[in-house]
């Protein structure tokens, strides 16, 4: 058996184990077969109809799913609006201000409420829509065990405290992931979601203009390829205060789910400090090198495995939480 084939077989087994773990945690494949048989089909059909016309939605759904799971678990708390009493919600925190796709998810939820009122959670809709959107743009497919329930609490400060920052070094990133039950491999593979999507300049401007605090174009992060940094300053983030210009996280390939993100890391062209951090650790760098040189199928399999694991973080099941009628507000 060829080495690459052997790796793929092992990874398929690993994904299967992850789903079995989900079942033990009261999530399982086909949770809605009896209560809402067409639930997954409705989500998939809507995604397949609309994402081809707006492929960037795939990146924002993955990011929203990730940011949701890292705060209070995968309970759709990131979709909640601030309370009428003035308490700010997760979506009001700086890391979430550039999230989009809320209206997209609301439309999917409305279709499911019409089909099966009060049955399908917003948390499951987000997990399913993220998976299906990645598939539409040519990325991997993974099995999504369902049965999540929606949280009733959303606090801005918790998002600020728990969502990994783009300025983090490797130690802080790994600590953040381990706090959620994820490991080094999950950190490397989930970072691969940066193969799609965009960022605003203010998320990484310090790497271009003020890395040590001295200021100016000469104060760039030395871990960033000098030619790439100069090009960003010249054509994209032309001032240190630019907070509106958008930049592709995987230049020339930001709508294609592929391994070019990892190849960019090895050229020191990761956009964020957190990207660059992945090649500062020997084990993480070895994983990056292996997937950068291998067939895309290997990346697809390991990414799928880690998405299944991430989707099980601190899930609410059974009598916990609720099934929201509208994703932006708790039930009255």
Tab-separated table of N, CA, C and O in Angstrom, residues 207-209 216-221 224 226 228-239:
chain	number	residue	atom	x	y	z
A	207	UNK	N	2.463	44.236	12.144
A	207	UNK	CA	3.532	43.446	11.527
A	207	UNK	C	4.214	44.219	10.393
A	207	UNK	O	5.356	43.912	10.030
A	208	UNK	N	3.516	45.182	9.833
A	208	UNK	CA	4.053	45.947	8.705
A	208	UNK	C	4.715	47.249	9.131
A	208	UNK	O	5.666	47.707	8.481
A	209	UNK	N	4.226	47.870	10.222
A	209	UNK	CA	4.647	49.227	10.549
A	209	UNK	C	5.171	49.437	11.965
A	209	UNK	O	5.845	50.444	12.210
A	216	UNK	N	6.997	52.935	11.678
A	216	UNK	CA	7.513	53.158	10.340
A	216	UNK	C	7.709	51.873	9.566
A	216	UNK	O	7.715	50.773	10.136
A	217	UNK	N	7.868	51.969	8.245
A	217	UNK	CA	8.039	50.783	7.387
A	217	UNK	C	9.242	49.924	7.760
A	217	UNK	O	9.290	48.738	7.462
A	218	UNK	N	10.227	50.555	8.421
A	218	UNK	CA	11.404	49.796	8.826
A	218	UNK	C	11.185	48.943	10.051
A	218	UNK	O	12.076	48.178	10.453
A	219	UNK	N	10.020	49.077	10.665
A	219	UNK	CA	9.734	48.317	11.888
A	219	UNK	C	8.766	47.173	11.592
A	219	UNK	O	7.761	46.985	12.262
A	220	UNK	N	9.081	46.395	10.559
A	220	UNK	CA	8.248	45.253	10.183
A	220	UNK	C	8.682	44.008	10.945
A	220	UNK	O	9.833	43.898	11.398
A	221	UNK	N	7.783	43.081	11.076
A	221	UNK	CA	8.066	41.797	11.716
A	221	UNK	C	9.106	41.047	10.880
A	221	UNK	O	8.865	40.732	9.718
A	224	UNK	N	8.218	37.949	8.798
A	224	UNK	CA	7.405	38.102	7.592
A	224	UNK	C	8.326	38.368	6.403
A	224	UNK	O	9.206	39.224	6.469
A	226	UNK	N	10.175	39.828	3.579
A	226	UNK	CA	10.339	41.268	3.352
A	226	UNK	C	9.659	41.725	2.069
A	226	UNK	O	9.044	42.797	2.028
A	228	UNK	N	7.060	40.346	0.572
A	228	UNK	CA	5.614	40.280	0.793
A	228	UNK	C	5.154	41.474	1.621
A	228	UNK	O	4.141	42.124	1.317
A	229	UNK	N	5.915	41.801	2.689
A	229	UNK	CA	5.560	42.932	3.547
A	229	UNK	C	5.579	44.236	2.751
A	229	UNK	O	4.673	45.075	2.876
A	230	UNK	N	6.602	44.412	1.931
A	230	UNK	CA	6.699	45.631	1.128
A	230	UNK	C	5.537	45.748	0.147
A	230	UNK	O	4.980	46.837	-0.058
A	231	UNK	N	5.147	44.638	-0.427
A	231	UNK	CA	4.016	44.639	-1.358
A	231	UNK	C	2.709	44.987	-0.653
A	231	UNK	O	1.886	45.742	-1.190
A	232	UNK	N	2.515	44.472	0.547
A	232	UNK	CA	1.316	44.796	1.313
A	232	UNK	C	1.275	46.286	1.651
A	232	UNK	O	0.215	46.925	1.563
A	233	UNK	N	2.414	46.846	2.038
A	233	UNK	CA	2.458	48.278	2.359
A	233	UNK	C	2.202	49.132	1.113
A	233	UNK	O	1.567	50.190	1.192
A	234	UNK	N	2.687	48.665	-0.023
A	234	UNK	CA	2.589	49.458	-1.249
A	234	UNK	C	1.206	49.374	-1.892
A	234	UNK	O	0.692	50.377	-2.415
A	235	UNK	N	0.577	48.207	-1.850
A	235	UNK	CA	-0.647	48.000	-2.628
A	235	UNK	C	-1.906	47.780	-1.803
A	235	UNK	O	-3.011	47.882	-2.329
A	236	UNK	N	-1.772	47.485	-0.530
A	236	UNK	CA	-2.952	47.178	0.290
A	236	UNK	C	-3.060	48.098	1.498
A	236	UNK	O	-3.856	49.021	1.514
A	237	UNK	N	-2.265	47.812	2.505
A	237	UNK	CA	-2.341	48.548	3.769
A	237	UNK	C	-1.345	49.708	3.710
A	237	UNK	O	-0.249	49.638	4.273
A	238	UNK	N	-1.712	50.773	3.015
A	238	UNK	CA	-0.767	51.839	2.699
A	238	UNK	C	-0.508	52.792	3.856
A	238	UNK	O	0.417	53.597	3.796
A	239	UNK	N	-1.328	52.716	4.902
A	239	UNK	CA	-1.097	53.519	6.105
A	239	UNK	C	-1.259	52.631	7.335
A	239	UNK	O	-2.011	51.647	7.306
